[in-house]
PDB file of C-alpha atoms in Angstrom:
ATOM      1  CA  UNK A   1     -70.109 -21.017  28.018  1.00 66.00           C
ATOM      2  CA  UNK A   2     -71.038 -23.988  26.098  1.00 80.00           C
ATOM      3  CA  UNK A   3     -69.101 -26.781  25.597  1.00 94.00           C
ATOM      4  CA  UNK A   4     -67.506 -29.172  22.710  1.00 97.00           C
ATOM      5  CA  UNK A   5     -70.797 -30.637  20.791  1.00 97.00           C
ATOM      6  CA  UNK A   6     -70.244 -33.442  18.522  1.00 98.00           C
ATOM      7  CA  UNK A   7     -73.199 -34.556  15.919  1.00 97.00           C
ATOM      8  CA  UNK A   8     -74.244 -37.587  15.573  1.00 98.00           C
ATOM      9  CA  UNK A   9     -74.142 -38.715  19.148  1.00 97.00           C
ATOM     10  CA  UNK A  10     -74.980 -42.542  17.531  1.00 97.00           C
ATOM     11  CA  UNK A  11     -74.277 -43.487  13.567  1.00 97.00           C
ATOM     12  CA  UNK A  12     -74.547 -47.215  12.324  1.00 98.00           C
ATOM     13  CA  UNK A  13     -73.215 -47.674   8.843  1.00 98.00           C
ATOM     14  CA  UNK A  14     -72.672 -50.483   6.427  1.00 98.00           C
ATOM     15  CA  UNK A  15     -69.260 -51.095   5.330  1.00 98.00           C
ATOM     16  CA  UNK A  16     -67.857 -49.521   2.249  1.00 98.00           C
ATOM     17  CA  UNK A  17     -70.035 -46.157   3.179  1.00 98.00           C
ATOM     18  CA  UNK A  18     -68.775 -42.400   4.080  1.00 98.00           C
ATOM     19  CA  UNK A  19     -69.438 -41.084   7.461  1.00 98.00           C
ATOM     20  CA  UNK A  20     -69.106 -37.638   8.135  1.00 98.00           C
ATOM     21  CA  UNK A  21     -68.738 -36.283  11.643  1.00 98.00           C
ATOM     22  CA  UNK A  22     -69.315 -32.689  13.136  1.00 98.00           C
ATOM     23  CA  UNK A  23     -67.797 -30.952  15.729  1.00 98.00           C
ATOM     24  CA  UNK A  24     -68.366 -27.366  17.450  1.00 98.00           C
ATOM     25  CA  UNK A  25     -65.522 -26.025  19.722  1.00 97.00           C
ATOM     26  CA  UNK A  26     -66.128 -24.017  22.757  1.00 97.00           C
ATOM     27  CA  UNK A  27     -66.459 -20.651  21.556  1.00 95.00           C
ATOM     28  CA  UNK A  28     -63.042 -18.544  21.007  1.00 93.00           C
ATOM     29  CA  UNK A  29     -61.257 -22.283  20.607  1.00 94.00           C
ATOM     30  CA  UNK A  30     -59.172 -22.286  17.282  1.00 93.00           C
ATOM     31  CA  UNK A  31     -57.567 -26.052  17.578  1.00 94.00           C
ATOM     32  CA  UNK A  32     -59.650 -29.363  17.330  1.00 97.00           C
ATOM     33  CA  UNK A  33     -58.766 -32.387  17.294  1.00 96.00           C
ATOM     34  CA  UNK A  34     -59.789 -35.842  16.637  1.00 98.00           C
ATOM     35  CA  UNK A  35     -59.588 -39.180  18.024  1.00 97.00           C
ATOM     36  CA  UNK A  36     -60.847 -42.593  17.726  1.00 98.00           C
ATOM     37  CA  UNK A  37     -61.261 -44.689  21.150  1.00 97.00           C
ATOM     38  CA  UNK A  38     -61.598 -48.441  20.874  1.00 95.00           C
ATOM     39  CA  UNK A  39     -61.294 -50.869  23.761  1.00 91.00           C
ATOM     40  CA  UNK A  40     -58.243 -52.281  22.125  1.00 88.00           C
ATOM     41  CA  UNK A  41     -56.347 -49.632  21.246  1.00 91.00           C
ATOM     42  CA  UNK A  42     -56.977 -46.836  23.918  1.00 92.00           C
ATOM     43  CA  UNK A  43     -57.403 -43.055  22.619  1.00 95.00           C
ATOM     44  CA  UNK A  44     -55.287 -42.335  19.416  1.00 95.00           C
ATOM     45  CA  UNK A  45     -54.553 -39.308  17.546  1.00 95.00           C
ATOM     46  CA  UNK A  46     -55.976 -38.793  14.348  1.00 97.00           C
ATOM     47  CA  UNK A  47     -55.875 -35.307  13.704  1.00 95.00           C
ATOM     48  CA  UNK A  48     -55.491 -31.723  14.437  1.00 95.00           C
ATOM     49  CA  UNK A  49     -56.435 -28.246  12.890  1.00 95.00           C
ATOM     50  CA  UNK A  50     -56.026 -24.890  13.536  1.00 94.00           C
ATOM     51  CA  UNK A  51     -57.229 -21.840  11.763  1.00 93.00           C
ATOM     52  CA  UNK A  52     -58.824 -24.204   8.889  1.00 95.00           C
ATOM     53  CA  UNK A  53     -55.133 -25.768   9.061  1.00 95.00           C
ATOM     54  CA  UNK A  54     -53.855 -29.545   9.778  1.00 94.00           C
ATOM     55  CA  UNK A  55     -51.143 -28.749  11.738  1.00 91.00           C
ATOM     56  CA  UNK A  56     -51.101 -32.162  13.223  1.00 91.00           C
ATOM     57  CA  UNK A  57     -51.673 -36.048  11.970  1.00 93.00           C
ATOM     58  CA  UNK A  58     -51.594 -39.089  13.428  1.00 93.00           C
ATOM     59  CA  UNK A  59     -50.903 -42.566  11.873  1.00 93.00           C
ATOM     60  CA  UNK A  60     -54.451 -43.283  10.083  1.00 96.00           C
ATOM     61  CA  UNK A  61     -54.643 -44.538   6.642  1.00 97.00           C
ATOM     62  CA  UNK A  62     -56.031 -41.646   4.303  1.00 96.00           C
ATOM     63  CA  UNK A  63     -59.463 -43.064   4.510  1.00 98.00           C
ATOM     64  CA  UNK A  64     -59.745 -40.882   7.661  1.00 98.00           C
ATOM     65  CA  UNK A  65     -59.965 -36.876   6.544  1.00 97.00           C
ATOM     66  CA  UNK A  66     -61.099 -33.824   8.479  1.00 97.00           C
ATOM     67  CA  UNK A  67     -61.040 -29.823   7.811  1.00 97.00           C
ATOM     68  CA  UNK A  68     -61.708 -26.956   9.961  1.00 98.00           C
ATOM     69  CA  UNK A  69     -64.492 -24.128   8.506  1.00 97.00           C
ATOM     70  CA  UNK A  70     -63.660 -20.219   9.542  1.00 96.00           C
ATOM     71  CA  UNK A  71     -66.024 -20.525  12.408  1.00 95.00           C
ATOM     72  CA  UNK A  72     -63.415 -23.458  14.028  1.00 96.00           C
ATOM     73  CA  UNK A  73     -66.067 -25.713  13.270  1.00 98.00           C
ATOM     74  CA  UNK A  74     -64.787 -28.927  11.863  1.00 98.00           C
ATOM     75  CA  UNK A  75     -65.905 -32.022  10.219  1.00 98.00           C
ATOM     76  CA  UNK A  76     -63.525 -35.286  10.235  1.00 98.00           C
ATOM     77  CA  UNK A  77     -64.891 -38.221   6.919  1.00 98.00           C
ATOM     78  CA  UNK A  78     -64.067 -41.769   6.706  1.00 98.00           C
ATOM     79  CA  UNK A  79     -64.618 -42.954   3.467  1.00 96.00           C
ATOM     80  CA  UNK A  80     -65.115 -46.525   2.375  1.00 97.00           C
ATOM     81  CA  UNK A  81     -65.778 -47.552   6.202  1.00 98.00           C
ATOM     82  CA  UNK A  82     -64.472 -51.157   7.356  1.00 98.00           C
ATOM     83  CA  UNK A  83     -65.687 -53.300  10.517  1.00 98.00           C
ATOM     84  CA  UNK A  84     -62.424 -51.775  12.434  1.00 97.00           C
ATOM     85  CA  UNK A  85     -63.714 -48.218  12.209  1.00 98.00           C
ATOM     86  CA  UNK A  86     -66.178 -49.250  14.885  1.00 98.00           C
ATOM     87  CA  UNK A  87     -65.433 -47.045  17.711  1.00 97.00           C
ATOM     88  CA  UNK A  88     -65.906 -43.565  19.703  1.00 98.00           C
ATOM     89  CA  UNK A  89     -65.090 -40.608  17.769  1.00 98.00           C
ATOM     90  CA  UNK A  90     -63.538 -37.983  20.207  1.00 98.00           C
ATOM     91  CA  UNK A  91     -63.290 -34.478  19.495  1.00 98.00           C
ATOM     92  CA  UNK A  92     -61.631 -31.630  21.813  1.00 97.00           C
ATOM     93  CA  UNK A  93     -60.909 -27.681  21.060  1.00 96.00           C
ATOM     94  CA  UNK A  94     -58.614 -25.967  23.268  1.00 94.00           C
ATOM     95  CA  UNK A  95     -57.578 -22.704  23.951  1.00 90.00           C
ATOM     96  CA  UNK A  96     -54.402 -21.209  22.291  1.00 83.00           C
ATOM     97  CA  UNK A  97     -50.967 -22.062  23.400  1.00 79.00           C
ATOM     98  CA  UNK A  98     -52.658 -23.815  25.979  1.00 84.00           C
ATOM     99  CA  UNK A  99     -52.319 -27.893  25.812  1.00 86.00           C
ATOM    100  CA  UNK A 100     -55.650 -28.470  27.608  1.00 91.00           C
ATOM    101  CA  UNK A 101     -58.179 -30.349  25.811  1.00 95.00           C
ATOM    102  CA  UNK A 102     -61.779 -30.177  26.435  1.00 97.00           C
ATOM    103  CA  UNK A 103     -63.209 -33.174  24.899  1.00 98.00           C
ATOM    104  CA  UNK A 104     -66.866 -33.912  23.511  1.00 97.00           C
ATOM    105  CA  UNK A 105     -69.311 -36.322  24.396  1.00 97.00           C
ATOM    106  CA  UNK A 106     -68.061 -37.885  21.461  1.00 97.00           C
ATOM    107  CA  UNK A 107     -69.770 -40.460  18.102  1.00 98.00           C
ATOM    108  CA  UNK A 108     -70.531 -43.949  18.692  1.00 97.00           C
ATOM    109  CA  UNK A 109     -70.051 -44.951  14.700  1.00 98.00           C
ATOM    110  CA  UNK A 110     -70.662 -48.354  14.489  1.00 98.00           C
ATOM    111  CA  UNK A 111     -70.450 -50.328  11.335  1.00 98.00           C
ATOM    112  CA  UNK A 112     -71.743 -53.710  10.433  1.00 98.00           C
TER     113      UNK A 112
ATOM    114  CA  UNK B   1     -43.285 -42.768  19.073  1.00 54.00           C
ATOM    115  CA  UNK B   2     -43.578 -41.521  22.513  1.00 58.00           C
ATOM    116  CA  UNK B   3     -45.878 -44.695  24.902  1.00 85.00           C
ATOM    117  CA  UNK B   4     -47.674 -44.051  27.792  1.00 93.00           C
ATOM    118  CA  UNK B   5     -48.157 -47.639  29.975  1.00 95.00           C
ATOM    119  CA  UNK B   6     -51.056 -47.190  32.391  1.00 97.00           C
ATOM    120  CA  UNK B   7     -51.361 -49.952  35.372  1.00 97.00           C
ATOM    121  CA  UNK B   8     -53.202 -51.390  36.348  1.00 97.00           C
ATOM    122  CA  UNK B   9     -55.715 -51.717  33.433  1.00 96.00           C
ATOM    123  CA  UNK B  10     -58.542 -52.799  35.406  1.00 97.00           C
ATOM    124  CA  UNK B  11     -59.104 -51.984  39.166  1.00 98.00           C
ATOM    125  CA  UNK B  12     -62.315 -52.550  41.583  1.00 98.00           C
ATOM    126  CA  UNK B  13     -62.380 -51.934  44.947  1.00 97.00           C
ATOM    127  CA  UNK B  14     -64.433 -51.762  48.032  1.00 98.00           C
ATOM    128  CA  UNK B  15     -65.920 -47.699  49.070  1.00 98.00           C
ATOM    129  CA  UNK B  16     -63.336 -46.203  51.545  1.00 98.00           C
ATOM    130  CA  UNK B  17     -60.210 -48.226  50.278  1.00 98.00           C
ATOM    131  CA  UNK B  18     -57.201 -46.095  48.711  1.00 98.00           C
ATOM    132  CA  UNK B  19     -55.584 -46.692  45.748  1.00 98.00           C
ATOM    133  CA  UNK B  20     -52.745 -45.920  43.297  1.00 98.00           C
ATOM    134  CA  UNK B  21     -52.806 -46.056  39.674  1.00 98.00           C
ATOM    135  CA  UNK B  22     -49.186 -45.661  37.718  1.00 98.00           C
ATOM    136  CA  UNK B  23     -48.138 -43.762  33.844  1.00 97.00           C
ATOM    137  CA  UNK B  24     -45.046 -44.557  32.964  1.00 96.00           C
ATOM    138  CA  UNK B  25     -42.949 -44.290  29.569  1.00 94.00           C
ATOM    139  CA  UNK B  26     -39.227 -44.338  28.404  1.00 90.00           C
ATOM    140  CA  UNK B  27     -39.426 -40.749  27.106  1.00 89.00           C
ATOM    141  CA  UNK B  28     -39.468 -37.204  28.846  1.00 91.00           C
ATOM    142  CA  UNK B  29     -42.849 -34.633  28.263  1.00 90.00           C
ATOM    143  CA  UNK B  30     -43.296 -31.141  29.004  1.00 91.00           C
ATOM    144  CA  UNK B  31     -45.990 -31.562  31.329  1.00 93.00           C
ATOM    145  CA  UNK B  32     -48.687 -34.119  32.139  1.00 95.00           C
ATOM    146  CA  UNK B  33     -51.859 -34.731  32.223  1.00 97.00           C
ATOM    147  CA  UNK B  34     -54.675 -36.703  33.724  1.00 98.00           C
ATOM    148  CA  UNK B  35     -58.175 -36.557  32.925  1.00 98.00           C
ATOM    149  CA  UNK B  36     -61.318 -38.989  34.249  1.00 98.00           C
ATOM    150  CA  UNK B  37     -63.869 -40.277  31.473  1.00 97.00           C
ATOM    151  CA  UNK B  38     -67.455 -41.998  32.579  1.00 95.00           C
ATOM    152  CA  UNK B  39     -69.539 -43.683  30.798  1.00 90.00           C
ATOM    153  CA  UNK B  40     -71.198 -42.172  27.401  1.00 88.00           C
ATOM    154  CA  UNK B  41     -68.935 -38.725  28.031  1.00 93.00           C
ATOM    155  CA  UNK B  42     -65.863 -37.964  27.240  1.00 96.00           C
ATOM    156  CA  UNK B  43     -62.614 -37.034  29.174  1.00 97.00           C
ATOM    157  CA  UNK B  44     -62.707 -34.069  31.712  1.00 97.00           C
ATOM    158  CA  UNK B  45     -59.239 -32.770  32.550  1.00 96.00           C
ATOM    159  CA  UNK B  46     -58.302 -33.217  36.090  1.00 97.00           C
ATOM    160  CA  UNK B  47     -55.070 -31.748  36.580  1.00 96.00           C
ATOM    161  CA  UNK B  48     -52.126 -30.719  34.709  1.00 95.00           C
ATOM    162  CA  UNK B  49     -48.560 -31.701  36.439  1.00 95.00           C
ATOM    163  CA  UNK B  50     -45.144 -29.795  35.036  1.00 93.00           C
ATOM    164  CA  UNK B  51     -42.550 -29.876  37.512  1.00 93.00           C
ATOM    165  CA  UNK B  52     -39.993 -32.771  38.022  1.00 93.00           C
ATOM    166  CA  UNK B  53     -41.253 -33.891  41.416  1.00 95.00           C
ATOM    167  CA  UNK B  54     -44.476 -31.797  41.732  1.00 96.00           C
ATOM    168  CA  UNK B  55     -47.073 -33.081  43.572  1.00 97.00           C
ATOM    169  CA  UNK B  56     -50.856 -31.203  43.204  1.00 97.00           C
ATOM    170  CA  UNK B  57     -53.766 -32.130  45.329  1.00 97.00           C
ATOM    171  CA  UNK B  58     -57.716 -32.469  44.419  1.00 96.00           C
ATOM    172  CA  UNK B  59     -60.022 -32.824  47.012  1.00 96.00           C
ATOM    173  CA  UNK B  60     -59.278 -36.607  47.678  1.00 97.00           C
ATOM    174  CA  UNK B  61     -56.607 -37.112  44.542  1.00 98.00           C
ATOM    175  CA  UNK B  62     -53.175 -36.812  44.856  1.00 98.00           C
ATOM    176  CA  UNK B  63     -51.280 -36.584  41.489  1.00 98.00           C
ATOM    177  CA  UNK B  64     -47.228 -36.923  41.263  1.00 97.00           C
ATOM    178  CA  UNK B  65     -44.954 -35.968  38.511  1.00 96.00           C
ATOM    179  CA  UNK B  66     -41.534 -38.315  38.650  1.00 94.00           C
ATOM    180  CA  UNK B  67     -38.287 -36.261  39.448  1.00 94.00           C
ATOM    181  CA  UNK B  68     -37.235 -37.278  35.979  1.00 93.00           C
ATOM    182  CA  UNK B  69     -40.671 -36.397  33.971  1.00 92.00           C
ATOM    183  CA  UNK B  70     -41.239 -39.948  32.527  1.00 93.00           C
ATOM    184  CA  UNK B  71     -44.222 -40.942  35.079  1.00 94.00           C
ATOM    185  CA  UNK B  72     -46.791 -39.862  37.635  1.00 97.00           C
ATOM    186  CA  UNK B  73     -49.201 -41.585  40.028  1.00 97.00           C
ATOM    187  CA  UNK B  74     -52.498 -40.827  40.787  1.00 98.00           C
ATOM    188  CA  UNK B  75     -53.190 -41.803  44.076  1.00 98.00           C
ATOM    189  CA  UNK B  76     -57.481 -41.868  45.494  1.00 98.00           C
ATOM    190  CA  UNK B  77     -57.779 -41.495  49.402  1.00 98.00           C
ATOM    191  CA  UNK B  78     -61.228 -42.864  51.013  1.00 98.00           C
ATOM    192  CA  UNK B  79     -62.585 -43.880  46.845  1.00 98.00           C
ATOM    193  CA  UNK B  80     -66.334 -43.518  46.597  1.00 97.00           C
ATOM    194  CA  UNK B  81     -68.799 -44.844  43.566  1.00 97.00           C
ATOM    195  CA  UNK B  82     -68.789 -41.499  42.287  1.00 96.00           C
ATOM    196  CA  UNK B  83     -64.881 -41.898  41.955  1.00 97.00           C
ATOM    197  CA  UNK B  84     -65.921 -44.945  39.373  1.00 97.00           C
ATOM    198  CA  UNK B  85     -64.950 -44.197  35.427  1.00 97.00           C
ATOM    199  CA  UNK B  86     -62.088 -44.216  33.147  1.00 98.00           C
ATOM    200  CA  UNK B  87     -58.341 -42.354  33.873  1.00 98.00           C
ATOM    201  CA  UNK B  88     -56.434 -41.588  31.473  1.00 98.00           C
ATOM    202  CA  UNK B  89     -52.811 -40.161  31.547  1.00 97.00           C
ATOM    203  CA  UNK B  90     -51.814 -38.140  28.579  1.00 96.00           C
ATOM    204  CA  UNK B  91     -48.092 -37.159  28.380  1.00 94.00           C
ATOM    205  CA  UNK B  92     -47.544 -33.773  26.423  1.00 92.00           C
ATOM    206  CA  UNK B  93     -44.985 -32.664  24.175  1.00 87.00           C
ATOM    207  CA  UNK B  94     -44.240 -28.982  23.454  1.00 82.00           C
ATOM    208  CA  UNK B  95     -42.738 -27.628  20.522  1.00 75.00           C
ATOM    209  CA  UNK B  96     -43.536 -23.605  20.480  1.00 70.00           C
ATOM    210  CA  UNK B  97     -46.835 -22.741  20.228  1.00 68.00           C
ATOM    211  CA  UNK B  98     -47.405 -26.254  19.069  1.00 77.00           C
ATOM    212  CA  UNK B  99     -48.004 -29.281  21.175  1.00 82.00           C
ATOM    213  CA  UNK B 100     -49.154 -33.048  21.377  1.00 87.00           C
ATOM    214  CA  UNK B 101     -51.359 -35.277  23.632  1.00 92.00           C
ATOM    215  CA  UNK B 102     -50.127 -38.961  24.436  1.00 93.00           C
ATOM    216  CA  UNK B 103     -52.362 -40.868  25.608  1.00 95.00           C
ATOM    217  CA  UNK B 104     -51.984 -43.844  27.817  1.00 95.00           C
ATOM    218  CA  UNK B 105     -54.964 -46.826  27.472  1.00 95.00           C
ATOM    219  CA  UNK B 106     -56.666 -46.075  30.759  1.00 96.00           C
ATOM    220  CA  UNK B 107     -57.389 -47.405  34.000  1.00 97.00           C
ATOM    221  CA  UNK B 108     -60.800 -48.184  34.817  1.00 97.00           C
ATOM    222  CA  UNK B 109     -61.534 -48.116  38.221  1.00 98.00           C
ATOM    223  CA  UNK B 110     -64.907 -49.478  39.530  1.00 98.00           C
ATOM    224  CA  UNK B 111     -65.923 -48.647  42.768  1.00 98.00           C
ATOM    225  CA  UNK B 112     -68.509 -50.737  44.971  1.00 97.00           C
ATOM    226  CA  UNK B 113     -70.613 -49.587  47.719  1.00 96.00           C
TER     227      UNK B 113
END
């Protein structure tokens, strides 16, 4: 069974761009969810969807945006990116009712 | 807003010492969690703890969930190099069919041979 694959694996971007990110759950996974690791600030929250719903957020300005495709795929987009956005970009599906999350290798956005 | 405090933050130790690491918070989850990240990869579940008091072994890792569901210990008997990476706690809270993932900053543990 494959796993979580996030696209981009690396992403540099000048500030005031849009990023878009990808993410494929394991197959038969309906929830993903985001998060953004920095050294700093540990592993927060952004987001969560299920059946091409948010049915969770975190405390990110609305720069940060996501939505989840019929397939479970999903796609997160920061818009007008700023120095701080620099970080790992985290995504994990899990299986229903189940609060296990399998996590992706993740997107090193950086931007300068 | 529901903190997880992970100590120590940084750890490095000698192959074939034993250590603990502590996740602690002021509020009360539904289960916990603990889950090992290494470099360029992202976090791999280790264990899930539920139980006031419950205590689940893995290999050489022994995981504790406090009687009162506000902390755990992870504690690494005989630590080799491959123990080396990041461990993260994540506290979860259950509403339904709904849940969310805490997570506490990490410990990352370096091991030397």
């Amino acid at each position: 069974k494959a796993g979580v694959t996030q696209t981009p694996r690396y992403l540099i971007k000048t500030r005031g761009q849009q990023v878009t990110l990808s993410c494929s759950p394991i197959s038969g996974h309906r929830s993903v969810s985001w998060y953004q690791q920095t050294p700093g600030q540990g592993l927060q929250f952004l987001f969560e969807y299920f059946s091409e719903t948010q049915r969770n957020k975190g405390n990110f300005p609305g720069r940060f945006s996501g939505r989840q495709f019929s397939n479970s795929r999903s796609e997160m987009n920061v818009s007008t990116l700023e120095l701080g956005d620099s970080a790992l970009y985290l995504c994990a599906s899990s299986p229903q009712g189940l609060p296990e999350a399998f996590f992706g290798q993740g997107t090193r956005l950086t931007v300068v | 807003t529901q903190l997880l405090e992970q100590s120590p933050q940084f750890l490095s130790i000698q192959e074939g010492e034993n250590l603990t690491v502590y996740c602690n918070s002021s509020s009360v989850f539904s289960s916990l969690q603990w889950y090992r990240q290494e470099p360029g990869e992202g976090p791999v579940l280790l264990v899930t703890v539920v139980t006031g008091g419950e205590v689940k072994k893995l290999k050489r890792l022994t995981f504790q969930f406090g009687d009162a569901r506000k902390d755990s210990s992870l504690h690494i008997t005989a630590a080799q190099p491959g123990d080396t990476g990041l461990y993260l706690c994540a506290g979860v809270w259950s509403g339904g069919s709904n849940y969310k993932l805490t997570f506490g900053k990490g410990t990352l543990l370096t091991v030397n041979p």
